[in-house]
PDB file of C-alpha atoms in Angstrom:
ATOM      1  CA  MET A   1      -5.226 -58.372 -47.984  1.00 84.00           C
ATOM      2  CA  VAL A   2      -6.935 -56.029 -45.547  1.00 90.00           C
ATOM      3  CA  GLU A   3      -6.096 -52.383 -46.317  1.00 94.00           C
ATOM      4  CA  ASN A   4      -8.742 -50.527 -44.273  1.00 97.00           C
ATOM      5  CA  VAL A   5     -10.021 -51.082 -40.739  1.00 97.00           C
ATOM      6  CA  ILE A   6     -13.220 -49.411 -39.518  1.00 98.00           C
ATOM      7  CA  PHE A   7     -13.574 -49.395 -35.736  1.00 98.00           C
ATOM      8  CA  ASP A   8     -16.710 -49.063 -33.676  1.00 97.00           C
ATOM      9  CA  VAL A   9     -15.859 -47.202 -30.453  1.00 97.00           C
ATOM     10  CA  ASP A  10     -18.212 -47.882 -27.494  1.00 96.00           C
ATOM     11  CA  GLY A  11     -17.485 -51.366 -26.160  1.00 97.00           C
ATOM     12  CA  THR A  12     -14.725 -51.819 -28.731  1.00 98.00           C
ATOM     13  CA  LEU A  13     -12.127 -49.181 -27.848  1.00 98.00           C
ATOM     14  CA  VAL A  14     -13.644 -47.893 -24.580  1.00 98.00           C
ATOM     15  CA  ASP A  15     -15.347 -49.776 -21.737  1.00 98.00           C
ATOM     16  CA  SER A  16     -18.691 -47.977 -21.779  1.00 97.00           C
ATOM     17  CA  VAL A  17     -21.469 -50.485 -22.433  1.00 97.00           C
ATOM     18  CA  ASP A  18     -22.632 -50.799 -18.824  1.00 98.00           C
ATOM     19  CA  GLU A  19     -22.570 -47.021 -18.425  1.00 98.00           C
ATOM     20  CA  HIS A  20     -24.740 -46.534 -21.490  1.00 97.00           C
ATOM     21  CA  ALA A  21     -27.144 -49.234 -20.368  1.00 98.00           C
ATOM     22  CA  GLU A  22     -27.566 -47.774 -16.883  1.00 98.00           C
ATOM     23  CA  ALA A  23     -28.061 -44.260 -18.274  1.00 98.00           C
ATOM     24  CA  TRP A  24     -30.825 -45.537 -20.540  1.00 98.00           C
ATOM     25  CA  ARG A  25     -32.395 -47.592 -17.722  1.00 98.00           C
ATOM     26  CA  ARG A  26     -32.528 -44.559 -15.446  1.00 98.00           C
ATOM     27  CA  ALA A  27     -33.902 -42.369 -18.227  1.00 98.00           C
ATOM     28  CA  PHE A  28     -36.667 -44.903 -18.879  1.00 98.00           C
ATOM     29  CA  LEU A  29     -37.423 -44.961 -15.152  1.00 98.00           C
ATOM     30  CA  HIS A  30     -37.683 -41.170 -15.156  1.00 97.00           C
ATOM     31  CA  PHE A  31     -40.374 -41.508 -17.807  1.00 96.00           C
ATOM     32  CA  GLY A  32     -42.298 -44.123 -15.854  1.00 94.00           C
ATOM     33  CA  ARG A  33     -40.996 -47.426 -17.209  1.00 96.00           C
ATOM     34  CA  ASP A  34     -38.844 -49.864 -15.236  1.00 97.00           C
ATOM     35  CA  PHE A  35     -36.963 -52.260 -17.522  1.00 98.00           C
ATOM     36  CA  PRO A  36     -34.404 -54.855 -16.366  1.00 98.00           C
ATOM     37  CA  PHE A  37     -30.812 -53.795 -16.816  1.00 98.00           C
ATOM     38  CA  ALA A  38     -30.019 -56.900 -18.900  1.00 97.00           C
ATOM     39  CA  HIS A  39     -32.828 -56.109 -21.334  1.00 98.00           C
ATOM     40  CA  VAL A  40     -31.573 -52.570 -21.816  1.00 98.00           C
ATOM     41  CA  ARG A  41     -27.967 -53.700 -22.133  1.00 98.00           C
ATOM     42  CA  SER A  42     -28.873 -56.123 -24.925  1.00 97.00           C
ATOM     43  CA  GLN A  43     -29.817 -53.117 -27.087  1.00 97.00           C
ATOM     44  CA  ILE A  44     -26.626 -51.102 -26.554  1.00 96.00           C
ATOM     45  CA  GLY A  45     -24.843 -50.620 -29.852  1.00 94.00           C
ATOM     46  CA  LYS A  46     -27.907 -49.104 -31.456  1.00 94.00           C
ATOM     47  CA  GLY A  47     -28.381 -45.349 -31.596  1.00 91.00           C
ATOM     48  CA  ALA A  48     -31.341 -43.723 -29.863  1.00 93.00           C
ATOM     49  CA  ASP A  49     -33.389 -43.810 -33.082  1.00 94.00           C
ATOM     50  CA  GLN A  50     -33.287 -47.619 -33.099  1.00 95.00           C
ATOM     51  CA  LEU A  51     -33.103 -48.284 -29.356  1.00 96.00           C
ATOM     52  CA  ILE A  52     -35.992 -46.261 -27.937  1.00 97.00           C
ATOM     53  CA  PRO A  53     -38.667 -47.871 -30.198  1.00 97.00           C
ATOM     54  CA  VAL A  54     -37.796 -51.255 -28.674  1.00 97.00           C
ATOM     55  CA  PHE A  55     -39.188 -50.009 -25.353  1.00 97.00           C
ATOM     56  CA  PHE A  56     -41.884 -47.453 -26.254  1.00 97.00           C
ATOM     57  CA  ASN A  57     -44.740 -47.446 -28.747  1.00 96.00           C
ATOM     58  CA  ASP A  58     -45.353 -44.895 -31.491  1.00 96.00           C
ATOM     59  CA  ASP A  59     -47.754 -42.827 -29.396  1.00 96.00           C
ATOM     60  CA  GLU A  60     -45.242 -42.573 -26.548  1.00 96.00           C
ATOM     61  CA  LEU A  61     -42.468 -41.688 -28.959  1.00 95.00           C
ATOM     62  CA  GLU A  62     -44.622 -38.904 -30.374  1.00 96.00           C
ATOM     63  CA  ARG A  63     -45.394 -37.521 -26.916  1.00 96.00           C
ATOM     64  CA  PHE A  64     -42.016 -37.614 -25.235  1.00 96.00           C
ATOM     65  CA  GLY A  65     -39.467 -39.448 -27.406  1.00 95.00           C
ATOM     66  CA  LYS A  66     -37.303 -36.414 -28.075  1.00 95.00           C
ATOM     67  CA  GLU A  67     -37.464 -35.307 -24.453  1.00 97.00           C
ATOM     68  CA  LEU A  68     -36.440 -38.804 -23.345  1.00 97.00           C
ATOM     69  CA  GLU A  69     -33.438 -38.824 -25.667  1.00 96.00           C
ATOM     70  CA  GLU A  70     -32.302 -35.405 -24.459  1.00 96.00           C
ATOM     71  CA  TYR A  71     -32.729 -36.392 -20.805  1.00 97.00           C
ATOM     72  CA  ARG A  72     -30.654 -39.537 -21.313  1.00 97.00           C
ATOM     73  CA  SER A  73     -27.942 -37.614 -23.162  1.00 95.00           C
ATOM     74  CA  LYS A  74     -27.554 -35.039 -20.370  1.00 96.00           C
ATOM     75  CA  LEU A  75     -27.597 -37.768 -17.710  1.00 97.00           C
ATOM     76  CA  PHE A  76     -24.916 -39.752 -19.513  1.00 97.00           C
ATOM     77  CA  LEU A  77     -22.652 -36.742 -20.010  1.00 95.00           C
ATOM     78  CA  LYS A  78     -22.952 -35.670 -16.369  1.00 96.00           C
ATOM     79  CA  GLU A  79     -22.838 -38.945 -14.451  1.00 97.00           C
ATOM     80  CA  PHE A  80     -21.501 -41.693 -16.681  1.00 97.00           C
ATOM     81  CA  LEU A  81     -19.098 -40.328 -19.286  1.00 96.00           C
ATOM     82  CA  PRO A  82     -16.498 -39.458 -16.584  1.00 96.00           C
ATOM     83  CA  LYS A  83     -16.476 -43.154 -15.576  1.00 96.00           C
ATOM     84  CA  VAL A  84     -15.632 -44.453 -19.055  1.00 97.00           C
ATOM     85  CA  ARG A  85     -12.117 -45.811 -19.500  1.00 97.00           C
ATOM     86  CA  PRO A  86     -10.269 -47.010 -22.598  1.00 98.00           C
ATOM     87  CA  PHE A  87      -9.423 -50.656 -23.031  1.00 97.00           C
ATOM     88  CA  PRO A  88      -5.691 -51.383 -22.723  1.00 96.00           C
ATOM     89  CA  ARG A  89      -3.317 -50.831 -25.652  1.00 97.00           C
ATOM     90  CA  VAL A  90      -5.702 -49.102 -28.052  1.00 98.00           C
ATOM     91  CA  ARG A  91      -3.075 -46.533 -29.007  1.00 98.00           C
ATOM     92  CA  GLU A  92      -0.456 -49.238 -29.624  1.00 97.00           C
ATOM     93  CA  LEU A  93      -2.953 -51.152 -31.798  1.00 97.00           C
ATOM     94  CA  PHE A  94      -3.603 -48.109 -33.953  1.00 97.00           C
ATOM     95  CA  GLN A  95       0.105 -47.375 -34.235  1.00 96.00           C
ATOM     96  CA  ARG A  96       0.841 -50.953 -35.320  1.00 94.00           C
ATOM     97  CA  LEU A  97      -1.912 -51.010 -37.921  1.00 94.00           C
ATOM     98  CA  ARG A  98      -0.646 -47.772 -39.423  1.00 94.00           C
ATOM     99  CA  GLN A  99       2.908 -49.147 -39.468  1.00 92.00           C
ATOM    100  CA  HIS A 100       1.533 -52.052 -41.494  1.00 89.00           C
ATOM    101  CA  GLY A 101      -0.040 -49.626 -43.957  1.00 91.00           C
ATOM    102  CA  ARG A 102      -3.671 -50.031 -42.863  1.00 94.00           C
ATOM    103  CA  ARG A 103      -5.933 -46.996 -43.037  1.00 96.00           C
ATOM    104  CA  ILE A 104      -8.210 -46.551 -40.017  1.00 98.00           C
ATOM    105  CA  ALA A 105     -11.672 -45.012 -39.662  1.00 98.00           C
ATOM    106  CA  LEU A 106     -13.926 -44.639 -36.617  1.00 98.00           C
ATOM    107  CA  ALA A 107     -17.660 -45.271 -36.999  1.00 97.00           C
ATOM    108  CA  SER A 108     -19.742 -44.691 -33.876  1.00 93.00           C
ATOM    109  CA  SER A 109     -23.375 -44.329 -32.839  1.00 88.00           C
ATOM    110  CA  ALA A 110     -22.159 -41.693 -30.374  1.00 88.00           C
ATOM    111  CA  ASN A 111     -22.523 -38.024 -31.236  1.00 87.00           C
ATOM    112  CA  ASP A 112     -19.457 -36.139 -32.419  1.00 89.00           C
ATOM    113  CA  ASP A 113     -18.699 -34.528 -29.035  1.00 90.00           C
ATOM    114  CA  GLU A 114     -18.667 -37.903 -27.273  1.00 92.00           C
ATOM    115  CA  LEU A 115     -16.589 -39.394 -30.074  1.00 94.00           C
ATOM    116  CA  GLN A 116     -13.984 -36.655 -29.729  1.00 94.00           C
ATOM    117  CA  HIS A 117     -13.851 -37.314 -25.968  1.00 96.00           C
ATOM    118  CA  TYR A 118     -13.156 -40.997 -26.623  1.00 97.00           C
ATOM    119  CA  VAL A 119     -10.435 -40.128 -29.116  1.00 97.00           C
ATOM    120  CA  ARG A 120      -8.662 -38.077 -26.454  1.00 97.00           C
ATOM    121  CA  LEU A 121      -9.252 -40.774 -23.840  1.00 97.00           C
ATOM    122  CA  CYS A 122      -7.622 -43.428 -26.028  1.00 98.00           C
ATOM    123  CA  GLY A 123      -4.798 -41.146 -27.134  1.00 97.00           C
ATOM    124  CA  ILE A 124      -5.465 -41.849 -30.815  1.00 98.00           C
ATOM    125  CA  ASP A 125      -5.768 -38.323 -32.172  1.00 96.00           C
ATOM    126  CA  GLY A 126      -3.816 -38.243 -35.433  1.00 95.00           C
ATOM    127  CA  LEU A 127      -3.757 -42.053 -35.708  1.00 97.00           C
ATOM    128  CA  TYR A 128      -6.795 -42.481 -37.942  1.00 97.00           C
ATOM    129  CA  GLU A 129      -7.793 -41.129 -41.335  1.00 97.00           C
ATOM    130  CA  THR A 130     -11.418 -40.235 -40.754  1.00 97.00           C
ATOM    131  CA  LYS A 131     -14.484 -40.704 -38.554  1.00 96.00           C
ATOM    132  CA  ALA A 132     -18.258 -40.949 -38.852  1.00 95.00           C
ATOM    133  CA  SER A 133     -20.769 -40.362 -36.052  1.00 90.00           C
ATOM    134  CA  LYS A 134     -24.540 -40.516 -35.672  1.00 86.00           C
ATOM    135  CA  ASP A 135     -24.721 -36.745 -36.242  1.00 87.00           C
ATOM    136  CA  GLU A 136     -24.217 -37.205 -39.982  1.00 89.00           C
ATOM    137  CA  VAL A 137     -26.516 -40.133 -40.786  1.00 92.00           C
ATOM    138  CA  ASP A 138     -30.257 -40.763 -40.856  1.00 90.00           C
ATOM    139  CA  LYS A 139     -30.262 -44.158 -39.154  1.00 94.00           C
ATOM    140  CA  SER A 140     -27.924 -45.810 -36.667  1.00 93.00           C
ATOM    141  CA  LYS A 141     -26.837 -49.457 -36.448  1.00 94.00           C
ATOM    142  CA  PRO A 142     -27.969 -52.070 -37.307  1.00 95.00           C
ATOM    143  CA  HIS A 143     -28.602 -49.948 -40.414  1.00 96.00           C
ATOM    144  CA  PRO A 144     -25.402 -49.557 -42.449  1.00 96.00           C
ATOM    145  CA  ASP A 145     -25.442 -45.745 -42.716  1.00 97.00           C
ATOM    146  CA  ILE A 146     -22.525 -45.045 -40.343  1.00 96.00           C
ATOM    147  CA  PHE A 147     -20.248 -47.606 -41.971  1.00 97.00           C
ATOM    148  CA  GLU A 148     -21.311 -46.378 -45.396  1.00 97.00           C
ATOM    149  CA  SER A 149     -20.312 -42.850 -44.385  1.00 96.00           C
ATOM    150  CA  ALA A 150     -16.938 -44.103 -43.152  1.00 97.00           C
ATOM    151  CA  LEU A 151     -16.391 -45.960 -46.419  1.00 97.00           C
ATOM    152  CA  ALA A 152     -17.192 -42.833 -48.395  1.00 97.00           C
ATOM    153  CA  ARG A 153     -14.662 -40.855 -46.357  1.00 96.00           C
ATOM    154  CA  LEU A 154     -12.061 -43.554 -47.068  1.00 97.00           C
ATOM    155  CA  GLY A 155     -12.682 -43.171 -50.802  1.00 96.00           C
ATOM    156  CA  ARG A 156     -15.059 -46.126 -51.142  1.00 96.00           C
ATOM    157  CA  PRO A 157     -12.546 -48.994 -51.026  1.00 97.00           C
ATOM    158  CA  ALA A 158     -13.639 -52.472 -52.058  1.00 95.00           C
ATOM    159  CA  PRO A 159     -15.373 -54.554 -49.363  1.00 95.00           C
ATOM    160  CA  ASP A 160     -12.837 -57.363 -49.684  1.00 93.00           C
ATOM    161  CA  VAL A 161      -9.978 -55.095 -48.533  1.00 95.00           C
ATOM    162  CA  THR A 162     -11.935 -53.543 -45.665  1.00 96.00           C
ATOM    163  CA  VAL A 163     -12.864 -54.978 -42.272  1.00 96.00           C
ATOM    164  CA  VAL A 164     -15.043 -53.723 -39.415  1.00 97.00           C
ATOM    165  CA  VAL A 165     -14.128 -54.219 -35.751  1.00 98.00           C
ATOM    166  CA  GLY A 166     -17.082 -54.016 -33.356  1.00 98.00           C
ATOM    167  CA  ASP A 167     -18.440 -55.489 -30.145  1.00 97.00           C
ATOM    168  CA  THR A 168     -22.144 -55.949 -30.877  1.00 97.00           C
ATOM    169  CA  PRO A 169     -24.278 -58.011 -33.249  1.00 97.00           C
ATOM    170  CA  TYR A 170     -25.560 -54.677 -34.597  1.00 97.00           C
ATOM    171  CA  ASP A 171     -22.071 -53.832 -35.866  1.00 97.00           C
ATOM    172  CA  ALA A 172     -21.851 -57.137 -37.726  1.00 97.00           C
ATOM    173  CA  LEU A 173     -25.368 -56.846 -39.149  1.00 97.00           C
ATOM    174  CA  ALA A 174     -24.707 -53.310 -40.385  1.00 97.00           C
ATOM    175  CA  ALA A 175     -21.352 -54.280 -41.880  1.00 97.00           C
ATOM    176  CA  GLY A 176     -22.801 -57.342 -43.567  1.00 97.00           C
ATOM    177  CA  LYS A 177     -25.311 -55.201 -45.457  1.00 97.00           C
ATOM    178  CA  LEU A 178     -22.327 -53.551 -47.159  1.00 97.00           C
ATOM    179  CA  GLY A 179     -20.482 -56.807 -47.800  1.00 96.00           C
ATOM    180  CA  LEU A 180     -17.923 -56.080 -45.068  1.00 96.00           C
ATOM    181  CA  SER A 181     -16.466 -58.744 -42.782  1.00 95.00           C
ATOM    182  CA  THR A 182     -16.475 -58.130 -39.037  1.00 96.00           C
ATOM    183  CA  VAL A 183     -14.060 -58.902 -36.226  1.00 96.00           C
ATOM    184  CA  GLY A 184     -16.096 -59.305 -33.030  1.00 97.00           C
ATOM    185  CA  MET A 185     -14.697 -57.814 -29.816  1.00 97.00           C
ATOM    186  CA  LEU A 186     -15.812 -59.842 -26.781  1.00 97.00           C
ATOM    187  CA  ALA A 187     -14.895 -57.021 -24.379  1.00 95.00           C
ATOM    188  CA  GLY A 188     -18.305 -55.439 -24.985  1.00 95.00           C
ATOM    189  CA  GLY A 189     -20.039 -58.311 -23.221  1.00 96.00           C
ATOM    190  CA  PHE A 190     -22.074 -59.894 -26.015  1.00 97.00           C
ATOM    191  CA  SER A 191     -21.881 -63.666 -26.263  1.00 97.00           C
ATOM    192  CA  PRO A 192     -19.681 -65.394 -28.848  1.00 97.00           C
ATOM    193  CA  GLU A 193     -22.780 -67.168 -30.140  1.00 97.00           C
ATOM    194  CA  ASP A 194     -24.639 -63.902 -30.765  1.00 97.00           C
ATOM    195  CA  LEU A 195     -21.638 -62.324 -32.468  1.00 97.00           C
ATOM    196  CA  ARG A 196     -21.078 -65.321 -34.728  1.00 97.00           C
ATOM    197  CA  ALA A 197     -24.786 -65.545 -35.586  1.00 97.00           C
ATOM    198  CA  ALA A 198     -24.714 -61.895 -36.660  1.00 97.00           C
ATOM    199  CA  GLY A 199     -21.812 -62.613 -39.002  1.00 96.00           C
ATOM    200  CA  CYS A 200     -18.520 -62.050 -37.148  1.00 96.00           C
ATOM    201  CA  ARG A 201     -15.702 -63.884 -38.900  1.00 89.00           C
ATOM    202  CA  LEU A 202     -13.226 -63.686 -36.041  1.00 93.00           C
ATOM    203  CA  LEU A 203     -13.607 -63.173 -32.282  1.00 96.00           C
ATOM    204  CA  VAL A 204     -10.977 -61.557 -30.067  1.00 96.00           C
ATOM    205  CA  LYS A 205     -11.082 -60.705 -26.390  1.00 96.00           C
ATOM    206  CA  ASP A 206     -10.087 -57.035 -26.575  1.00 97.00           C
ATOM    207  CA  PRO A 207      -7.775 -54.571 -28.383  1.00 97.00           C
ATOM    208  CA  SER A 208      -4.748 -56.162 -26.687  1.00 96.00           C
ATOM    209  CA  GLU A 209      -5.461 -59.485 -28.363  1.00 95.00           C
ATOM    210  CA  LEU A 210      -6.041 -57.808 -31.702  1.00 95.00           C
ATOM    211  CA  LEU A 211      -2.652 -56.122 -31.264  1.00 94.00           C
ATOM    212  CA  ARG A 212      -1.095 -59.531 -30.602  1.00 92.00           C
ATOM    213  CA  LEU A 213      -2.440 -60.769 -33.919  1.00 88.00           C
ATOM    214  CA  ALA A 214      -1.249 -57.625 -35.674  1.00 83.00           C
ATOM    215  CA  GLU A 215       2.259 -58.182 -34.277  1.00 80.00           C
ATOM    216  CA  ASP A 216       2.340 -61.877 -35.189  1.00 75.00           C
ATOM    217  CA  SER A 217       4.358 -62.125 -38.402  1.00 57.00           C
ATOM    218  CA  SER A 218       2.824 -65.544 -39.121  1.00 54.00           C
ATOM    219  CA  VAL A 219      -0.678 -64.042 -39.316  1.00 56.00           C
ATOM    220  CA  ASP A 220      -1.812 -62.071 -42.366  1.00 56.00           C
ATOM    221  CA  TRP A 221      -3.918 -59.789 -40.194  1.00 53.00           C
ATOM    222  CA  PRO A 222      -6.665 -60.592 -39.531  1.00 52.00           C
ATOM    223  CA  TRP A 223      -7.094 -63.100 -42.357  1.00 44.00           C
ATOM    224  CA  ASN A 224      -6.163 -63.240 -45.999  1.00 43.00           C
ATOM    225  CA  GLY A 225      -9.348 -62.762 -47.973  1.00 36.00           C
ATOM    226  CA  PRO A 226     -12.933 -63.941 -47.521  1.00 36.00           C
ATOM    227  CA  GLY A 227     -12.217 -67.605 -48.204  1.00 34.00           C
ATOM    228  CA  ALA A 228      -9.424 -68.046 -45.694  1.00 36.00           C
ATOM    229  CA  THR A 229      -9.681 -69.525 -42.217  1.00 39.00           C
ATOM    230  CA  PRO A 230      -9.322 -66.798 -39.560  1.00 44.00           C
ATOM    231  CA  PRO A 231      -6.817 -67.412 -36.763  1.00 43.00           C
ATOM    232  CA  ALA A 232      -8.325 -68.615 -33.494  1.00 46.00           C
ATOM    233  CA  SER A 233      -8.476 -66.188 -30.611  1.00 44.00           C
ATOM    234  CA  LYS A 234      -7.012 -67.176 -27.245  1.00 44.00           C
ATOM    235  CA  ASP A 235     -10.534 -67.606 -25.881  1.00 44.00           C
ATOM    236  CA  GLU A 236     -11.336 -70.090 -28.622  1.00 44.00           C
ATOM    237  CA  GLU A 237      -7.986 -71.893 -28.288  1.00 43.00           C
ATOM    238  CA  ASN A 238      -8.634 -72.436 -24.567  1.00 42.00           C
ATOM    239  CA  ARG A 239     -12.012 -74.090 -25.042  1.00 37.00           C
TER     240      ARG A 239
END
C-alpha cells in the first residue's frame, strides 16, 4: 500500500517545460551557441549542473558556466515565470491524497524561491509535509539526491510504500536508484516510450487523471505493491 507520494513540480504540477526550454535556448544564444529548441527541451528535468554540460565542454564551463547559469535564471524569472500556469485540479489531487492518509513531499530541481512560487500558484500551501529543492543537494536529477533528501524529510519510509510522480525520464531514473517506483505524467511532453524505458510503472495524462484514479474506489491507488498490475490510463485504454 502506498503511504507516501513524492511529486516533481515542473511539468508535473505546473505547465513550465516549454518556458524552461526557451529560457535555456535564449541563454545559450546569448553565449554564442544556437541549439534547436527540441534538443534543449529534451534535457529539461535536469538541474543546471547536469544540463549545461550536455551543451558546453569543460573549458567553456570553466570560463563562463556560472555566468551562463545566472543569466538564464534572471531571464527565466523576468520573462518566463509569469507565464507558468498550474495544471488543472492539483489542489484537489493533494486534498484527496491527504484524505486517503498519504503523506506528500515535493522534490524539484527548481531553486527554493521558484518552488515557493509554484506552491502558491497551485494553491497547495499546507497540503504537503515537506519539500526538497536543488538548493540543498549536490547534484540534480537524474542523480537521486533530491528524492533522497525528500525521503529523509519524510523519515526514511520504505521504498515499497513510497512512489514518485514525475514527467521526465530523469525523474524515473533518479527514483529507480533509490528503489522507488514512478508514475509518469505525460503532461510534460515526454513520450510514453521514453518514460517507460526509464522505469515508469504507470502513465497518466495529467494531475486530473491521477485524481480520477485516487477517487476510484476500485483502484488501490496507484497500485498495490511492486508485483501488481497498474491500472491503465485513459490514454492507454484508447489505443
